[in-house]
Short mmCIF file of C-alpha atoms in Angstrom, two decimals:
data_model
loop_
_atom_site.label_atom_id
_atom_site.label_comp_id
_atom_site.label_asym_id
_atom_site.label_seq_id
_atom_site.Cartn_x
_atom_site.Cartn_y
_atom_site.Cartn_z
CA UNK A 1 64.16 101.57 56.10
CA UNK A 2 63.44 98.24 53.91
CA UNK A 3 60.81 97.35 56.55
CA UNK A 4 59.22 100.93 56.88
CA UNK A 5 59.65 100.75 52.90
CA UNK A 6 57.44 97.48 53.07
CA UNK A 7 55.21 98.61 55.60
CA UNK A 8 54.07 101.64 54.00
CA UNK A 9 53.08 100.45 50.68
CA UNK A 10 51.54 97.28 51.97
CA UNK A 11 49.82 98.72 55.17
CA UNK A 12 51.63 98.03 58.57
CA UNK A 13 48.05 95.74 59.68
CA UNK A 14 47.53 93.98 55.82
CA UNK A 15 47.32 90.29 56.27
CA UNK A 16 50.51 88.43 54.22
CA UNK A 17 47.60 86.55 52.25
CA UNK A 18 45.95 89.48 50.86
CA UNK A 19 49.49 90.12 49.25
CA UNK A 20 48.94 88.75 45.65
CA UNK A 21 51.23 88.17 43.03
CA UNK A 22 49.57 91.44 41.22
CA UNK A 23 50.38 93.60 44.79
CA UNK A 24 53.81 92.08 44.34
CA UNK A 25 54.44 93.34 41.00
CA UNK A 26 53.10 96.23 41.76
CA UNK A 27 54.99 97.05 44.72
CA UNK A 28 58.19 96.25 42.44
CA UNK A 29 56.64 98.81 39.57
CA UNK A 30 55.95 101.49 42.53
CA UNK A 31 59.82 101.15 43.73
CA UNK A 32 61.01 101.27 39.65
CA UNK A 33 58.72 104.56 38.79
CA UNK A 34 60.85 106.32 41.83
CA UNK A 35 64.18 105.08 40.16
CA UNK A 36 65.40 103.32 43.13
CA UNK A 37 68.50 100.93 41.60
CA UNK A 38 67.98 97.33 40.67
CA UNK A 39 70.00 96.07 43.68
CA UNK A 40 67.58 98.10 46.17
CA UNK A 41 64.45 96.82 44.38
CA UNK A 42 65.61 93.43 44.73
CA UNK A 43 66.59 93.59 48.43
CA UNK A 44 63.77 94.53 49.27
CA UNK A 45 61.96 91.53 47.28
CA UNK A 46 64.40 89.41 48.89
CA UNK A 47 63.14 90.67 52.33
CA UNK A 48 59.52 90.65 51.23
CA UNK A 49 59.69 86.86 50.08
CA UNK A 50 61.41 85.25 52.64
CA UNK A 51 59.32 87.06 55.28
CA UNK A 52 56.29 85.47 53.40
CA UNK A 53 57.95 82.22 52.30
CA UNK A 54 59.03 82.10 56.70
CA UNK A 55 55.12 82.63 57.25
CA UNK A 56 54.32 80.18 54.36
CA UNK A 57 56.16 77.49 55.83
CA UNK A 58 55.24 77.99 59.35
CA UNK A 59 51.37 77.21 58.62
CA UNK A 60 50.47 81.10 58.50
CA UNK A 61 49.83 81.79 55.07
CA UNK A 62 47.27 79.63 52.76
CA UNK A 63 48.66 80.44 49.74
CA UNK A 64 52.43 80.60 48.47
CA UNK A 65 53.94 83.49 48.22
CA UNK A 66 55.35 84.71 44.99
CA UNK A 67 58.31 85.84 44.20
CA UNK A 68 59.10 89.30 42.68
CA UNK A 69 61.46 88.97 39.40
CA UNK A 70 65.24 90.09 39.76
CA UNK A 71 66.50 92.88 37.99
CA UNK A 72 69.71 92.67 36.36
CA UNK A 73 72.36 94.94 39.17
CA UNK A 74 73.91 98.08 37.40
CA UNK A 75 77.15 98.65 37.21
CA UNK A 76 76.82 101.94 38.41
CA UNK A 77 78.82 104.05 41.31
CA UNK A 78 80.43 101.97 43.41
CA UNK A 79 79.94 103.88 47.54
CA UNK A 80 82.95 104.07 49.22
CA UNK A 81 84.24 106.12 52.42
CA UNK A 82 87.08 108.70 51.70
CA UNK A 83 89.67 108.87 54.35
CA UNK A 84 88.12 112.02 55.50
CA UNK A 85 84.66 110.13 55.67
CA UNK A 86 85.91 107.60 57.86
CA UNK A 87 87.12 110.51 59.94
CA UNK A 88 84.18 111.94 60.71
CA UNK A 89 82.66 108.72 61.17
CA UNK A 90 85.01 107.79 63.65
CA UNK A 91 84.80 111.44 65.43
CA UNK A 92 81.33 110.99 65.85
CA UNK A 93 81.05 107.74 67.25
CA UNK A 94 84.07 107.99 69.98
CA UNK A 95 82.13 111.76 71.28
CA UNK A 96 78.62 110.10 71.76
CA UNK A 97 80.70 107.31 73.57
CA UNK A 98 80.15 104.87 70.68
CA UNK A 99 83.81 102.79 71.07
CA UNK A 100 82.13 99.46 70.04
CA UNK A 101 80.65 100.81 67.35
CA UNK A 102 83.52 102.21 66.08
CA UNK A 103 85.85 99.20 66.07
CA UNK A 104 83.05 97.39 64.58
CA UNK A 105 83.34 99.92 61.80
CA UNK A 106 86.86 99.61 61.43
CA UNK A 107 87.08 96.65 61.57
CA UNK A 108 84.69 96.40 58.54
CA UNK A 109 86.99 98.58 56.32
CA UNK A 110 90.13 96.71 57.25
CA UNK A 111 88.50 93.31 56.48
CA UNK A 112 85.67 94.04 54.05
CA UNK A 113 83.62 91.45 55.35
CA UNK A 114 79.36 91.42 55.19
CA UNK A 115 77.48 92.32 57.77
CA UNK A 116 76.79 89.50 59.08
CA UNK A 117 79.66 87.71 58.74
CA UNK A 118 82.02 89.55 61.13
CA UNK A 119 78.52 89.46 63.26
CA UNK A 120 78.79 85.68 63.35
CA UNK A 121 82.67 85.86 63.48
CA UNK A 122 83.34 83.67 66.53
CA UNK A 123 86.72 83.38 68.41
CA UNK A 124 87.79 80.33 67.18
CA UNK A 125 87.56 81.51 63.53
CA UNK A 126 90.61 83.46 64.65
CA UNK A 127 94.15 82.64 65.00
CA UNK A 128 96.20 85.38 66.24
CA UNK A 129 99.17 84.02 66.60
CA UNK A 130 99.63 83.43 62.79
CA UNK A 131 97.20 86.98 62.21
CA UNK A 132 94.72 84.90 60.66
CA UNK A 133 90.97 85.35 60.39
CA UNK A 134 88.70 82.14 58.41
CA UNK A 135 85.59 82.53 57.48
CA UNK A 136 83.84 79.43 57.32
CA UNK A 137 79.69 80.11 56.22
CA UNK A 138 80.40 82.51 53.67
CA UNK A 139 77.40 83.84 50.72
CA UNK A 140 79.54 82.15 48.25
CA UNK A 141 79.12 78.78 50.31
CA UNK A 142 83.45 78.30 50.09
CA UNK A 143 85.46 79.46 53.32
CA UNK A 144 88.41 82.05 52.84
CA UNK A 145 90.79 83.26 55.14
CA UNK A 146 92.44 86.75 54.95
CA UNK A 147 95.35 88.22 57.37
CA UNK A 148 94.59 90.70 59.77
CA UNK A 149 95.84 93.92 59.65
CA UNK A 150 97.52 95.59 62.51
CA UNK A 151 94.95 97.82 63.68
CA UNK A 152 92.32 94.84 63.45
CA UNK A 153 94.57 92.89 66.07
CA UNK A 154 94.36 95.70 67.76
CA UNK A 155 90.46 95.58 68.17
CA UNK A 156 90.74 91.89 68.45
CA UNK A 157 93.25 92.41 71.38
CA UNK A 158 90.68 95.18 73.38
CA UNK A 159 87.67 92.45 72.68
CA UNK A 160 89.50 89.78 74.39
CA UNK A 161 90.99 91.99 77.49
CA UNK A 162 87.08 93.45 77.90
CA UNK A 163 86.30 89.08 78.02
CA UNK A 164 88.50 88.77 80.87
CA UNK A 165 91.19 88.07 78.31
CA UNK A 166 89.67 83.97 77.69
CA UNK A 167 86.80 84.01 75.76
CA UNK A 168 85.30 80.79 74.83
CA UNK A 169 86.10 79.45 71.24
CA UNK A 170 82.85 79.20 70.44
CA UNK A 171 81.81 82.75 71.87
CA UNK A 172 81.07 85.43 69.09
CA UNK A 173 83.64 88.09 68.85
CA UNK A 174 80.92 91.07 68.43
CA UNK A 175 78.14 89.39 69.97
CA UNK A 176 78.38 92.45 72.25
CA UNK A 177 76.73 94.66 69.44
CA UNK A 178 73.59 94.23 68.25
CA UNK A 179 73.00 94.74 64.68
CA UNK A 180 69.64 96.36 64.39
CA UNK A 181 71.14 98.60 67.15
CA UNK A 182 74.53 99.28 64.69
CA UNK A 183 72.30 99.86 61.61
CA UNK A 184 70.22 102.71 63.72
CA UNK A 185 73.22 104.25 64.91
CA UNK A 186 74.51 104.79 61.59
CA UNK A 187 71.22 106.42 60.13
CA UNK A 188 71.76 108.83 63.20
CA UNK A 189 75.39 109.12 62.68
CA UNK A 190 74.61 109.46 58.63
CA UNK A 191 72.49 112.25 59.45
CA UNK A 192 74.82 114.18 61.99
CA UNK A 193 77.99 114.31 59.71
CA UNK A 194 75.23 116.30 57.39
CA UNK A 195 74.77 113.13 54.71
CA UNK A 196 71.33 112.01 55.26
CA UNK A 197 70.54 112.13 51.79
CA UNK A 198 73.01 110.05 50.75
CA UNK A 199 70.85 106.25 50.82
CA UNK A 200 74.15 104.61 49.54
CA UNK A 201 76.21 105.90 52.81
CA UNK A 202 75.10 102.60 53.97
CA UNK A 203 77.11 99.42 56.13
CA UNK A 204 77.90 98.01 53.33
CA UNK A 205 80.10 100.57 52.02
CA UNK A 206 82.54 99.29 54.73
CA UNK A 207 82.93 96.56 52.56
CA UNK A 208 83.06 98.13 48.92
CA UNK A 209 86.04 100.55 50.93
CA UNK A 210 87.98 97.52 51.89
CA UNK A 211 87.76 96.76 48.04
CA UNK A 212 88.66 100.23 46.88
CA UNK A 213 91.68 100.32 48.78
CA UNK A 214 93.25 97.36 48.36
CA UNK A 215 93.31 97.93 44.79
CA UNK A 216 94.47 101.56 44.64
CA UNK A 217 97.23 99.93 46.89
CA UNK A 218 98.36 97.87 43.92
CA UNK A 219 96.81 94.71 44.60
CA UNK A 220 96.21 92.50 41.71
CA UNK A 221 92.50 91.56 40.77
CA UNK A 222 92.39 87.82 41.41
CA UNK A 223 93.88 88.44 45.38
CA UNK A 224 91.26 90.99 46.11
CA UNK A 225 89.08 88.69 44.64
CA UNK A 226 89.84 85.48 47.08
CA UNK A 227 90.11 88.49 49.63
CA UNK A 228 86.48 90.03 49.76
CA UNK A 229 85.11 86.07 48.99
CA UNK A 230 83.47 87.20 44.95
CA UNK A 231 82.46 84.49 43.59
CA UNK A 232 83.70 86.06 39.63
CA UNK A 233 86.55 88.18 38.62
CA UNK A 234 84.39 90.26 37.12
CA UNK A 235 82.31 90.67 40.26
CA UNK A 236 85.92 92.67 41.31
CA UNK A 237 86.28 93.88 38.14
CA UNK A 238 83.83 96.46 38.65
CA UNK A 239 86.47 98.28 40.72
CA UNK A 240 89.22 98.17 38.43
CA UNK A 241 88.34 102.08 37.63
CA UNK A 242 90.22 102.47 40.90
CA UNK A 243 93.79 101.51 39.43
CA UNK A 244 94.14 105.05 37.31
CA UNK A 245 98.26 104.13 37.54
CA UNK A 246 97.32 101.40 35.15
CA UNK A 247 96.07 103.81 32.42
CA UNK A 248 98.80 105.60 33.31
CA UNK A 249 101.01 103.00 32.55
CA UNK A 250 98.86 102.31 29.08
CA UNK A 251 98.98 105.36 27.64
CA UNK A 252 102.44 105.45 28.35
CA UNK A 253 103.46 102.43 26.27
CA UNK A 254 101.18 103.87 23.68
CA UNK A 255 103.18 106.81 23.23
CA UNK A 256 106.63 105.34 23.78
CA UNK A 257 105.90 102.83 20.70
CA UNK A 258 105.86 105.99 18.93
CA UNK A 259 108.76 107.35 20.45
CA UNK A 260 110.36 104.92 19.23
CA UNK A 261 108.87 104.56 15.75
CA UNK A 262 112.18 104.88 13.05
#
């Protein structure tokens, strides 16, 4: 979808050197005029710049590329899957014989891993005895370790059997899944279950789902921050409105103060 967005605006046969700074800024205006989320605009801009930067370093471009101005991310709606939606996705994957995609989807929900973090995960990163998974390369450049839930252990056990129970340590856990194919199938599934117009119903929403469920279950924000690998507590606090019980407790305290007044 991102590739199509860029190609449709500039033209699929357009030479990268003809994408001037002015055209890059026009592209940003084009997306802004369509009221796309700032985070989406920033992401599309990063893809365009990354492509052009790679071409420039390889000597395939004469002019140095222009980076699109970063827009401030909004604290808008956080899209996550309800239990009903999770069931719909599981049913669709199973009906269409995509058990591998079902397992990857559930793995994302249970771990909160980013898309590439799961796809790059190796068996050497997993300690099945201690039920722990360690990510060494992360977006924040700091490693983190989480405990594997029973569902995650079940998925890993199935994958281990599939790989003859003795996978190499350097072998990728989900090496049999191509990220692009999973993404395309996700879009097909989204349309099939009636959510084709919900552009926020993306694979990354699975990570949001894990975070919201951790918080809804009463996990303290500092622990959630470490589990998710957020760089700051402020990022985790965006999800704090998923703790309605805390607001109930606060209201009860205010009520008790008045009741106990002489």
